[in-house]
Coordinates of C-alpha atoms in Angstrom, one line a residue:
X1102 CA 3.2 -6.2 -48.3
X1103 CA 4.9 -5.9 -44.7
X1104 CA 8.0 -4.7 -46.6
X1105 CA 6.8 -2.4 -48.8
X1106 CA 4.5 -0.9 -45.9
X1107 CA 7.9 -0.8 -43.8
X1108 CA 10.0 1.2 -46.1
X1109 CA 7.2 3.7 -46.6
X1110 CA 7.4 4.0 -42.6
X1111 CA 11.0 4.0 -42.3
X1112 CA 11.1 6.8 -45.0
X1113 CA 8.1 8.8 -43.2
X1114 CA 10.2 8.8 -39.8
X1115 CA 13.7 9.8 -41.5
X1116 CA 11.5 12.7 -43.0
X1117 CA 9.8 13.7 -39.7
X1118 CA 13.0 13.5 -37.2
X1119 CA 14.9 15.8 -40.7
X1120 CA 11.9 18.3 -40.3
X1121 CA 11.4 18.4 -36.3
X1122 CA 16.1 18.7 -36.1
X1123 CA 16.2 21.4 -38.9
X1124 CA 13.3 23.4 -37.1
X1125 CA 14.8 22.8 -33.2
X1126 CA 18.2 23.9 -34.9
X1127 CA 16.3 27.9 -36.3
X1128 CA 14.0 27.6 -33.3
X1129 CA 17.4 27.6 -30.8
X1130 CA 19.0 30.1 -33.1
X1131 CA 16.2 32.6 -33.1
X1132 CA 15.0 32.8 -29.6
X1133 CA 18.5 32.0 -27.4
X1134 CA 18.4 35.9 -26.5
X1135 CA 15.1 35.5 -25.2
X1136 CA 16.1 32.0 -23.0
X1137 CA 17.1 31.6 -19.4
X1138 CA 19.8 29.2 -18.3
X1139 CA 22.1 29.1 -21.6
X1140 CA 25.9 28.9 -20.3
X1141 CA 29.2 29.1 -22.4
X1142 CA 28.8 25.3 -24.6
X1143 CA 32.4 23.3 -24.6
X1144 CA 31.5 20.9 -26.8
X1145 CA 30.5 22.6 -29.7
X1146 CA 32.6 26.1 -30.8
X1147 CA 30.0 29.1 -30.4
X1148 CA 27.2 27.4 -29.2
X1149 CA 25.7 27.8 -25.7
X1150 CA 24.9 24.9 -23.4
X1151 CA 20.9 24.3 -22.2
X1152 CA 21.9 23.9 -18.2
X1153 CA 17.9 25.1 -17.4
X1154 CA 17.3 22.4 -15.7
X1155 CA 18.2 22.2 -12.4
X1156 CA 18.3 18.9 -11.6
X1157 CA 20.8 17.9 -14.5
X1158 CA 22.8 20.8 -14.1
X1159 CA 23.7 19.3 -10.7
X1160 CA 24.4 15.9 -11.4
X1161 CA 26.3 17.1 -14.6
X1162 CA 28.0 19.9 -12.2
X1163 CA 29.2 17.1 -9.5
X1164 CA 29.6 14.2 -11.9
X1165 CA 33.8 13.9 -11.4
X1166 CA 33.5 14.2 -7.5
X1167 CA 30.8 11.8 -7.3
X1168 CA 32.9 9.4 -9.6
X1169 CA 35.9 9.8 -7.0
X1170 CA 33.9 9.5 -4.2
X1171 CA 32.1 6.4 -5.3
X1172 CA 35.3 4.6 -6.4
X1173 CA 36.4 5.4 -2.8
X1174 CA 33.0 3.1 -1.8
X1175 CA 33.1 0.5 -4.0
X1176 CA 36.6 0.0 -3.0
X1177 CA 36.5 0.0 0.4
X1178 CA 33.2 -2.0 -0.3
X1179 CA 34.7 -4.8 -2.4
X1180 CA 38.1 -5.0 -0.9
X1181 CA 36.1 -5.6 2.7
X1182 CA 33.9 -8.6 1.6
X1183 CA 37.5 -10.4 0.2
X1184 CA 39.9 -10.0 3.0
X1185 CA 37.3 -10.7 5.2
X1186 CA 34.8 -12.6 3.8
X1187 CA 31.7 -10.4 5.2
X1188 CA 28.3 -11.7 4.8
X1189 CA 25.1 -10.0 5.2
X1190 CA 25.9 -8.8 8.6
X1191 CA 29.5 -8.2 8.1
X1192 CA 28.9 -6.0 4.7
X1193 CA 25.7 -4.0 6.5
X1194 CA 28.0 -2.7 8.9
X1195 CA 30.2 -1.5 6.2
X1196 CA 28.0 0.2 4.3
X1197 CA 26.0 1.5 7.3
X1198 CA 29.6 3.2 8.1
X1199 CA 30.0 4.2 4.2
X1200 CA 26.4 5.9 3.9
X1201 CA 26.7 7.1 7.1
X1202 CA 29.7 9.2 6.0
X1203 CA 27.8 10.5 3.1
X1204 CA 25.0 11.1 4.6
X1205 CA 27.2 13.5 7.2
X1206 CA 28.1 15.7 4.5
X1207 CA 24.7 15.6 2.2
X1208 CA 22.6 16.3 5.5
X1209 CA 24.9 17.5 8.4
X1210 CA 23.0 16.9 11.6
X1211 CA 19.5 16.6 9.9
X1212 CA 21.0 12.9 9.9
X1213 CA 19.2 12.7 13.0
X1214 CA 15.9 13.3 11.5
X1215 CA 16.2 10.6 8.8
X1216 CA 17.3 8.1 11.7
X1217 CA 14.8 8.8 14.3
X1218 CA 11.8 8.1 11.7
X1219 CA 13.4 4.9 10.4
X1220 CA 14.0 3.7 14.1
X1221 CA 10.4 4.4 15.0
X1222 CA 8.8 2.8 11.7
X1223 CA 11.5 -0.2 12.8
X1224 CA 9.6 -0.2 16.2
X1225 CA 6.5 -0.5 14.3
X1226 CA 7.4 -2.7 12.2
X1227 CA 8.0 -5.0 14.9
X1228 CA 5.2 -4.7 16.8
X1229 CA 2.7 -4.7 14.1
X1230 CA 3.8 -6.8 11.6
X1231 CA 1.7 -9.9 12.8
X1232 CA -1.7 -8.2 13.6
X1233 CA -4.3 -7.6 10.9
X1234 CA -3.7 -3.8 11.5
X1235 CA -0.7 -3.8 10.5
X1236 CA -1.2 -2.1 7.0
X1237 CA -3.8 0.0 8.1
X1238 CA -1.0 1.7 10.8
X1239 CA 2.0 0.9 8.6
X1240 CA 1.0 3.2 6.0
X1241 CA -0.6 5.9 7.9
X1242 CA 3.0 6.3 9.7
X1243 CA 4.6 6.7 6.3
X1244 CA 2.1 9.4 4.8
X1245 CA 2.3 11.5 7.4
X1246 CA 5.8 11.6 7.5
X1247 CA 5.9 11.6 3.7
X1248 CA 3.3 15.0 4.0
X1249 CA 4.9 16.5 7.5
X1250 CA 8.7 16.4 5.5
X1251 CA 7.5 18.4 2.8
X1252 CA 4.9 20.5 4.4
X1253 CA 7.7 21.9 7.5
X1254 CA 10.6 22.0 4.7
X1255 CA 12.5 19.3 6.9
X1256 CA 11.9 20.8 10.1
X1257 CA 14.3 23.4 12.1
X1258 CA 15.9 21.9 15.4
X1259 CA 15.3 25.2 16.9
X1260 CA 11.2 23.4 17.4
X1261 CA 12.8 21.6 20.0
X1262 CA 14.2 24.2 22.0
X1263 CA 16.8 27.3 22.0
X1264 CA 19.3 24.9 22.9
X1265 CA 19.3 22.7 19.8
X1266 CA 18.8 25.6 17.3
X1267 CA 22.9 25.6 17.0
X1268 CA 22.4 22.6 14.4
X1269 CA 20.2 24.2 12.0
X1270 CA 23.9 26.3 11.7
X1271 CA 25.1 22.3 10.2
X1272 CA 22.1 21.3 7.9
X1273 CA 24.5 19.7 4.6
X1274 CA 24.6 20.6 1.5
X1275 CA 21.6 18.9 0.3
X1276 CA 17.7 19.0 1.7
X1277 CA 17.4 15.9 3.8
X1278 CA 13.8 15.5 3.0
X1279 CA 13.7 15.6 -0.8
X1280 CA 15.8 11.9 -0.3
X1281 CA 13.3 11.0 2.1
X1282 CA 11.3 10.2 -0.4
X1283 CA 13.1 7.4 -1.2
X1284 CA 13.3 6.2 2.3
X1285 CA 10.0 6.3 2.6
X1286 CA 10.0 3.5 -0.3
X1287 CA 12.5 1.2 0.9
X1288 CA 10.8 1.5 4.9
X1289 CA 7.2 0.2 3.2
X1290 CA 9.5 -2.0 1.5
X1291 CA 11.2 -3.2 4.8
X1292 CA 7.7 -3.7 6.7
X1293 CA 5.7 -5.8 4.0
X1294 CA 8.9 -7.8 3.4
X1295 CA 8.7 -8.6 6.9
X1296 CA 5.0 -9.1 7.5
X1297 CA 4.9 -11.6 4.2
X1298 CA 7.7 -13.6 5.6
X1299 CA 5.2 -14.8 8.1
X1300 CA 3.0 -15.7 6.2
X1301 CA 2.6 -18.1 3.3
X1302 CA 4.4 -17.4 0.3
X1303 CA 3.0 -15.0 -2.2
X1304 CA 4.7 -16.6 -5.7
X1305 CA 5.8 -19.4 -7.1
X1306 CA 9.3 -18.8 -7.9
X1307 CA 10.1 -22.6 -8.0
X1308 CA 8.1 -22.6 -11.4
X1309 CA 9.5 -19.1 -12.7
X1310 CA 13.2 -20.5 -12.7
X1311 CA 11.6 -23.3 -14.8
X1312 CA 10.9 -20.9 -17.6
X1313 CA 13.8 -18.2 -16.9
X1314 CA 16.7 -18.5 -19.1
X1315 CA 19.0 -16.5 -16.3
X1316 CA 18.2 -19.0 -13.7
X1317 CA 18.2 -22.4 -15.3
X1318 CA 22.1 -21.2 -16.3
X1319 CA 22.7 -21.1 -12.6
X1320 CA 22.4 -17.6 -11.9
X1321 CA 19.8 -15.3 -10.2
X1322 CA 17.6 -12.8 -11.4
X1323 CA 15.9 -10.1 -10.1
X1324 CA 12.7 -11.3 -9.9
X1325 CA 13.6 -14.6 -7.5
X1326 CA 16.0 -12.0 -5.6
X1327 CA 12.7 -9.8 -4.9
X1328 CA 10.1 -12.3 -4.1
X1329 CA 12.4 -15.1 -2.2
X1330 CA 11.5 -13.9 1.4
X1331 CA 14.7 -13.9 3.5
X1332 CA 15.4 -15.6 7.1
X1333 CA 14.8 -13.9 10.0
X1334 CA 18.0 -12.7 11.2
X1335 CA 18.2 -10.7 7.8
X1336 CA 16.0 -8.2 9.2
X1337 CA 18.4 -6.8 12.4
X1338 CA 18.2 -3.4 12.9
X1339 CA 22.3 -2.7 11.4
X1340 CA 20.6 -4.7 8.0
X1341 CA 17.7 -2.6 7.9
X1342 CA 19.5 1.0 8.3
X1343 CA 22.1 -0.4 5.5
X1344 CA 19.0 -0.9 3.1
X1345 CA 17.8 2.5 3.8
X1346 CA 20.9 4.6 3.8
X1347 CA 22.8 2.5 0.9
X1348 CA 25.1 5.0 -0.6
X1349 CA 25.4 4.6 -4.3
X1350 CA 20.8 4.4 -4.7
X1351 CA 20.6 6.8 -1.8
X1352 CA 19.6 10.0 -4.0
X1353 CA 18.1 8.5 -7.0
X1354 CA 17.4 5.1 -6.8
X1355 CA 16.8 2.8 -8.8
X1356 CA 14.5 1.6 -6.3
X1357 CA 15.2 -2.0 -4.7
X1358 CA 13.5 -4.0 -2.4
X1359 CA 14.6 -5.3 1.0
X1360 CA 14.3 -9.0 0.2
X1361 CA 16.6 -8.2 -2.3
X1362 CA 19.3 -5.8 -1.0
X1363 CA 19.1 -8.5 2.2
X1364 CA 20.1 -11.6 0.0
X1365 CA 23.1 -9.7 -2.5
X1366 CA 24.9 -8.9 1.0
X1367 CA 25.1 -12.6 1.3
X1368 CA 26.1 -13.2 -2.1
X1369 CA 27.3 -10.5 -4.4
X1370 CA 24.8 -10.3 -7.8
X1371 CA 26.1 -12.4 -10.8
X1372 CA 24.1 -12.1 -13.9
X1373 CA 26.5 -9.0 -14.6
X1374 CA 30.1 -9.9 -15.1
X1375 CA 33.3 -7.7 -15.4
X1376 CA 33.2 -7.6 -19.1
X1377 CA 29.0 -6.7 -18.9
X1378 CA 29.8 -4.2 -16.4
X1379 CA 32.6 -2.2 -18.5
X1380 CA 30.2 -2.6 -21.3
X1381 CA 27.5 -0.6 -19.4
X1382 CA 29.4 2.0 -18.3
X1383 CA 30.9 2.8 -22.3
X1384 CA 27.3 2.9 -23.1
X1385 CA 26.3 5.3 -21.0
X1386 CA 29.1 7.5 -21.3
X1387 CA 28.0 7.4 -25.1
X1388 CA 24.8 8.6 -23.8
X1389 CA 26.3 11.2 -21.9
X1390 CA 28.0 12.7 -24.9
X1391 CA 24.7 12.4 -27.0
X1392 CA 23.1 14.4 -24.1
X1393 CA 25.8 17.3 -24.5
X1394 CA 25.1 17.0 -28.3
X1395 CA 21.4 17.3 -27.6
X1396 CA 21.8 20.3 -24.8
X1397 CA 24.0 22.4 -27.2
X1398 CA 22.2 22.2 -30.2
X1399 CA 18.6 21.8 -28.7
X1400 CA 17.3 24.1 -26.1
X1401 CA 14.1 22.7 -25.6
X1402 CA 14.1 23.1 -21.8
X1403 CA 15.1 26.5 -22.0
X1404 CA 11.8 27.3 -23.8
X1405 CA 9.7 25.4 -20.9
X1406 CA 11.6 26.9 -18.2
X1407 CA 11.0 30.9 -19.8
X1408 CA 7.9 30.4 -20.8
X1409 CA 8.5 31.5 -24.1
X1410 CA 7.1 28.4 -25.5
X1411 CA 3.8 30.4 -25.4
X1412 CA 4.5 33.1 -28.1
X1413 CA 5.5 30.2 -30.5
X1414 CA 2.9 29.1 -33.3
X1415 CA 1.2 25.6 -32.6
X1416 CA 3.6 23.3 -34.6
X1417 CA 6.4 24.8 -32.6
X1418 CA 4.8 24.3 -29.6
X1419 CA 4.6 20.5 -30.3
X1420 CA 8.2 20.3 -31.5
X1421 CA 9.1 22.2 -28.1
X1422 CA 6.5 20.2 -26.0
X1423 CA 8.0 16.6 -28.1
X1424 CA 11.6 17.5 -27.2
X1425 CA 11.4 18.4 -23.6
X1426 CA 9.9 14.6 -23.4
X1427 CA 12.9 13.4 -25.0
X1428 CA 15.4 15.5 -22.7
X1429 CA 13.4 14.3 -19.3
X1430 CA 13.8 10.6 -20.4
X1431 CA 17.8 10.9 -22.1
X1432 CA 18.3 13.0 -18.1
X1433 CA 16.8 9.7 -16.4
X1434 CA 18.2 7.8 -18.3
X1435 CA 21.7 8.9 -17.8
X1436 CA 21.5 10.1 -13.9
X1437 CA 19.4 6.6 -12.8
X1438 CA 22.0 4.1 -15.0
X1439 CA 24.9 6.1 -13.3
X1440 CA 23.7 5.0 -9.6
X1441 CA 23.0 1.6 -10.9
X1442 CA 26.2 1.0 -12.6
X1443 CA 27.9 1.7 -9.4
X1444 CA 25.5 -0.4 -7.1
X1445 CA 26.6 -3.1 -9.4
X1446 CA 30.2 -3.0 -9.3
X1447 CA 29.2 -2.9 -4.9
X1448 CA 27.7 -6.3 -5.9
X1449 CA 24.2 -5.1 -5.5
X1450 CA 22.2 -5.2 -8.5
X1451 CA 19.3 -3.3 -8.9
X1452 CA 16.2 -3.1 -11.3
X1453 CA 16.7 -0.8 -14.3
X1454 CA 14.8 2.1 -15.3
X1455 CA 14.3 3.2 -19.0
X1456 CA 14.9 -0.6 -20.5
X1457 CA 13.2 0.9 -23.6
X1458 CA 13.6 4.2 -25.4
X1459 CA 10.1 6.9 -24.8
X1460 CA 9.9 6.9 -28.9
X1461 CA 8.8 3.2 -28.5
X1462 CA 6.0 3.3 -26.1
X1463 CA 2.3 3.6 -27.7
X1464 CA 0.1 2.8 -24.9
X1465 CA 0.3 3.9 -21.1
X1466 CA 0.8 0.8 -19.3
X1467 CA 4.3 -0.1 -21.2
X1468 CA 4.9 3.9 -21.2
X1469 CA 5.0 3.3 -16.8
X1470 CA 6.8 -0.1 -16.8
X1471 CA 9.3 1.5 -18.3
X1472 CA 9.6 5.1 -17.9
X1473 CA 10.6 4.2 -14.1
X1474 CA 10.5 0.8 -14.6
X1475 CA 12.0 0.2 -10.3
X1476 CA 9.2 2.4 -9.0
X1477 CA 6.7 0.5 -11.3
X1478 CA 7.8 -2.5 -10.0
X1479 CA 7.4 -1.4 -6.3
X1480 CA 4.3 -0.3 -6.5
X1481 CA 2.7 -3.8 -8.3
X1482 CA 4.4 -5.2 -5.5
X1483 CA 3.2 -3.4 -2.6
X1484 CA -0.1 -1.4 -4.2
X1485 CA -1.8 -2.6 -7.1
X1486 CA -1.0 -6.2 -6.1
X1487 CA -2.3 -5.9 -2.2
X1488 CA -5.5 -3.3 -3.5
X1489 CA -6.8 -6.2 -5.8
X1490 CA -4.8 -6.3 -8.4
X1491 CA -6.3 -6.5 -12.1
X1492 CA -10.0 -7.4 -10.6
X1493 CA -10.3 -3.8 -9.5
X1494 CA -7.5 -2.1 -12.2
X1495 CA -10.0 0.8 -13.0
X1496 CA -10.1 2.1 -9.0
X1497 CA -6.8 0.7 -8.3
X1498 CA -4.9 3.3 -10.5
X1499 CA -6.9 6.3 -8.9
X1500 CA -5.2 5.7 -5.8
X1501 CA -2.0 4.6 -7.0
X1502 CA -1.1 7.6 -9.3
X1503 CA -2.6 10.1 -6.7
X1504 CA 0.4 8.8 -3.9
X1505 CA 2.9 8.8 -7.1
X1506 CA 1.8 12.3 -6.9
X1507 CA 1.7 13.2 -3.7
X1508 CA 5.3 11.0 -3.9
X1509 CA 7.1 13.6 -5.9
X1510 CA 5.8 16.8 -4.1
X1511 CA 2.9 18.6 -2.8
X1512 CA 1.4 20.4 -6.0
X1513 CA -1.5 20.9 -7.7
X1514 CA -0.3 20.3 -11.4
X1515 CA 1.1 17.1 -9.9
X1516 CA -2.0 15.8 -8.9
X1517 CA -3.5 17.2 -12.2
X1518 CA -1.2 15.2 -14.6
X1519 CA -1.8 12.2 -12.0
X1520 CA -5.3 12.2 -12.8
X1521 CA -5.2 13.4 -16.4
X1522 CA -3.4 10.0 -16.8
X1523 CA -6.1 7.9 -14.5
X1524 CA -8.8 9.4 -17.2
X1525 CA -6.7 8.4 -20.4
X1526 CA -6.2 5.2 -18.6
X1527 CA -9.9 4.0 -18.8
X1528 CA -10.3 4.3 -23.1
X1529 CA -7.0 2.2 -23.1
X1530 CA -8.3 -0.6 -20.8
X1531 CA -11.8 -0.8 -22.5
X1532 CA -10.1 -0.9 -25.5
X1533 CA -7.6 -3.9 -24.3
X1534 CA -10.9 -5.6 -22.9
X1535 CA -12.6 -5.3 -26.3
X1536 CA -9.8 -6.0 -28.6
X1537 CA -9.0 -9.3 -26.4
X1538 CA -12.8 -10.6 -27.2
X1539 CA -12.3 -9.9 -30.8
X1540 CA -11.2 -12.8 -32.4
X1541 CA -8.8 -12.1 -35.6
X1542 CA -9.8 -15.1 -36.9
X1543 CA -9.1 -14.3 -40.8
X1544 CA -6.8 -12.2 -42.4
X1545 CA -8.9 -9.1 -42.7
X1546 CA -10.3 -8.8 -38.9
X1547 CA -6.1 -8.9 -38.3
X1548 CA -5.8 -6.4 -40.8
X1549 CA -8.5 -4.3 -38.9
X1550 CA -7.1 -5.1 -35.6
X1551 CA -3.8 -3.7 -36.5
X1552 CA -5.2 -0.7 -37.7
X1553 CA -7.6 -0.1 -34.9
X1554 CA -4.3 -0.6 -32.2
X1555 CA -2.4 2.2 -34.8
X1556 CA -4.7 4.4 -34.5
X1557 CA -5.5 4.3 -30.5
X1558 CA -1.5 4.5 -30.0
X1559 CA -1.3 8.0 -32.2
X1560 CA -4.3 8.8 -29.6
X1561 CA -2.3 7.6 -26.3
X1562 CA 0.8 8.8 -27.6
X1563 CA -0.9 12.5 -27.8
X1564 CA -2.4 12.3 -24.3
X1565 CA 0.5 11.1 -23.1
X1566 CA 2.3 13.7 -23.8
X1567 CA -0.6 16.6 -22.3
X1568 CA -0.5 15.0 -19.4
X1569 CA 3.3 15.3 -18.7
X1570 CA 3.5 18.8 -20.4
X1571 CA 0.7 19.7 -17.7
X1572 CA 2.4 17.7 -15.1
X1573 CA 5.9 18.6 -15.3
X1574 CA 5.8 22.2 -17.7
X1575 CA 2.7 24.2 -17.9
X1576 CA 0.6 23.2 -15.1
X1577 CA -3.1 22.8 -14.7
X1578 CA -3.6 26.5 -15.5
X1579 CA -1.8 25.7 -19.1
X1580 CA -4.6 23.1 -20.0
X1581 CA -6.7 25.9 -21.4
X1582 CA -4.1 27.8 -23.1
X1583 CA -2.7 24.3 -24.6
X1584 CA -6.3 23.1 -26.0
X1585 CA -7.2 26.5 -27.6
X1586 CA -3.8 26.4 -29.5
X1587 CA -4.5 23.4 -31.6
X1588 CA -8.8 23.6 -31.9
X1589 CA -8.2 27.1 -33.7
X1590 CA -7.0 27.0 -37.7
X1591 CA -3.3 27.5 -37.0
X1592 CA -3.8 24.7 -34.8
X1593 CA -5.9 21.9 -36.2
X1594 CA -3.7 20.9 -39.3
X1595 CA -1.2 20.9 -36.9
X1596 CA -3.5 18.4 -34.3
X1597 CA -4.1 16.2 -37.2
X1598 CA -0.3 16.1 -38.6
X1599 CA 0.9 14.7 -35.2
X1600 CA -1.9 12.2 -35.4
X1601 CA -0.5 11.0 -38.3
X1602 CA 3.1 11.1 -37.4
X1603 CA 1.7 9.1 -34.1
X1604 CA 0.0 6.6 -36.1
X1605 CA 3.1 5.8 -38.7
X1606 CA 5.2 5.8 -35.6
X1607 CA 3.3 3.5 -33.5
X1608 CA 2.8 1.2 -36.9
X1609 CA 6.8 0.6 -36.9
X1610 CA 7.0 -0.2 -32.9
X1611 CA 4.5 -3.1 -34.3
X1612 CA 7.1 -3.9 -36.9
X1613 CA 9.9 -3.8 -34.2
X1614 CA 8.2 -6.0 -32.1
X1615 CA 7.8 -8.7 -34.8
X1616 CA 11.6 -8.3 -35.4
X1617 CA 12.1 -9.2 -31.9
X1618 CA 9.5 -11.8 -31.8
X1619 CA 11.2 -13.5 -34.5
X1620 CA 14.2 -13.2 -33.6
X1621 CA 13.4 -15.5 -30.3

């Protein structure tokens, strides 16, 4: 029965990705006069290149002097720690000197921006940390720094006086205060770190490495590195800066904690060995090339960023709307695994985003642990974990995905996908509630169980993706344009034919998921 059901599915998909590639391929044909930020292709002879988006036609743009300058690093990094056998505080001065170079040409003198708040939040740190209003102040400091960056563009020296306004003449080449968002992180990170190393411990990681393959073969893995509070020299003022300014997650992350930055300067990470780490980099230049494939053929962002995704009937609104998901995640993917692979060769691993593919996520919660699986991970820690944790998980998401928003920027449609995706978040955990008190205790109610998850995936699925169209395409004003496009009779057959694609596609993640389970 699973068989037979699995080759219909299998045959469904090969159909749907033919259908959705042969229409992307006339769409891009018909309408690249009409599109904005098409450039001369190289890969492919007469086609133009999709650079609309301006965040991977930067990193693509840079790509080979950021290689060359990060080999410098990891050089000078690696070569340090073995001639002279650095530890922690040996290695923080070295890559205190490192980022601060980078740093120097990214920011210019705005440097002294970025140092001055993460010397006073060291202050407060400091002072704080063993007082019961220490989270209460701790996180009032960040926000308004978080808000104040954005809302005074970074500030201008000239604020401070006539006679400092030379500097805003040596501001970088890159706004100081979009990567302060990530500092921001990593100081919250620093602070609780520190205030929990006082206390007693928050996990048992004596009985994790019981049960974790990684550790019981004598190696580390994340998870101890992260919860393993560190001793108390570990968290000097040179160790801390280092942790904030480290060069190779400085603009992107992933995003790691201080515990365990702190420890790998001790002792370099080891789950990943040479052989792994070559490995990871041919697989992502594989990516890379897949990406070019996809931006010359597909120009999917190109529609989103002219707005010419609004004269398109519905079904090639959702073949639009479907593919500019799958560029944002292949443009993670490939920028957030090149900063990782080169804080791994440094000896500092990190977590990693995207550890599963967006066309194998049917329900919210595993859509967020792994979309940016280092930022999910971050805020369980220091969020969901210290608001109550599961016992208030309705409330807790309000206030966790309105900062996520407020993270990113200062927008309305921000804060409009962030609770969009509060409110699809309550059917999915009454759902989870009530399927967990059903009992499939014959072969029928599984039957029925199976169905019933199917079905609410195709659901999630679809509001997932309204929610980051809204988000991080149309906006909030686009809610009302996107609804009456698929409730009117060009747009309901279309409505109900991605429910069904939904449902066949969520019904093979089940069957992956037994392959996997049965294959352990």
């Amino acid at each position: 029965m699973k068989s037979r059901e699995l080759g219909f599915l299998l045959t469904y998909a090969a159909a749907f990705y033919a259908f959705i590639i042969l229409r992307s391929l006339r769409l891009s044909r018909d309408h690249h006069t009409k599109l904005y930020g098409l450039r001369p292709g190289w890969l492919i002879s007469q086609r133009l290149n999709d650079v609309s988006d301006a965040q991977w036609r930067n990193f693509r743009a840079n790509l080979p002097i950021l290689t060359i300058v990060f080999s410098i690093f990891a050089t000078v990094a690696n070569v340090s720690r073995t001639l002279f056998h650095f530890k922690a505080k040996g290695m923080s001065l070295i890559w205190l000197l490192i980022s601060l170079t980078y740093l120097s040409y990214l920011h210019g003198a705005c440097i002294i921006f970025i140092i001055s708040i993460a010397s006073l939040n060291f202050l407060l740190v400091k002072i704080f940390a063993r007082t019961k209003y220490f989270s209460f102040v701790f996180w009032i400091f960040n926000l308004f720094f978080l808000i104040c960056n954005r809302v005074y563009e970074g500030y201008s020296f000239s604020i401070f006086g006539q006679h400092w306004a030379f500097l805003d003449n040596f501001r970088g080449t890159f706004r100081w205060h979009i990567c302060f968002n990530f500092v921001v992180l990593r100081m919250l990170s620093f602070g609780y770190d520190y205030h929990w190393a006082h206390q007693d411990s928050r996990s048992s990681y004596k009985k994790h490495i019981q049960h974790c393959n990684l550790c019981k073969s004598g190696k580390t893995c994340y998870q101890i590195l992260q919860e393993r509070s560190v001793p108390d020299d570990k968290f000097a003022f040179t160790v801390y800066l280092s942790y904030l300014l480290y060069a190779p997650l400085y603009l992107t992350g992933p995003i790691i904690n201080f515990n365990a930055y702190a420890s790998q300067l001790d002792v370099p990470q080891n789950p990943f060995s040479v052989r792994n780490m070559a490995w990871y980099g041919v697989r992502w230049v594989f990516s890379l090339i897949l990406m070019e494939l996809m931006t010359h053929l597909f120009y999917y962002n190109a529609f989103a960023i002219s707005g010419v995704w609004r004269h398109l009937s519905p079904l090639d609104v959702f073949i639009v709307g479907y593919g500019v998901l799958n560029f944002m995640w292949l443009k993670f993917f490939l920028i957030w695994r090149y900063f990782r692979f080169w804080s791994l060769i440094c000896g500092i691993e990190a977590p990693e985003n995207m550890p599963t593919c967006i066309n194998n996520c049917y329900n919210l919660e595993s859509f967020w642990k792994s979309w940016h699986a280092s930022y999910n991970k971050w805020l369980v820690r220091y969020m969901y974990i210290p608001l109550g944790g599961s016992q208030r998980k309705l409330l807790n998401i309000w206030a966790i995905f309105t900062f996520v928003a407020l993270w990113h920027d200062l927008e309305w449609k921000l804060l409009s996908w962030a609770w969009l995706t509060c409110l699809f978040f309550i059917p999915e955990v009454l759902f989870k509630s009530a399927a967990n008190a059903f009992q499939a205790t014959n072969a029928f109610r599984e039957f029925l169980l199976r169905e019933l998850r199917a079905v609410a995936g195709a659901v999630t699925i679809t509001c997932l993706m309204v929610a980051n169209l809204v988000g991080f395409v149309i906006g909030a004003s686009g809610i009302n344009w996107l609804t009456s496009q698929f409730i009117d009779r060009d747009g309901i057959p279309v409505l109900a034919g991605m429910l069904v694609t939904f449902y066949v596609g969520t019904k093979l993640m089940f069957h992956v998921q037994d392959f996997k389970q049965s294959r352990h």
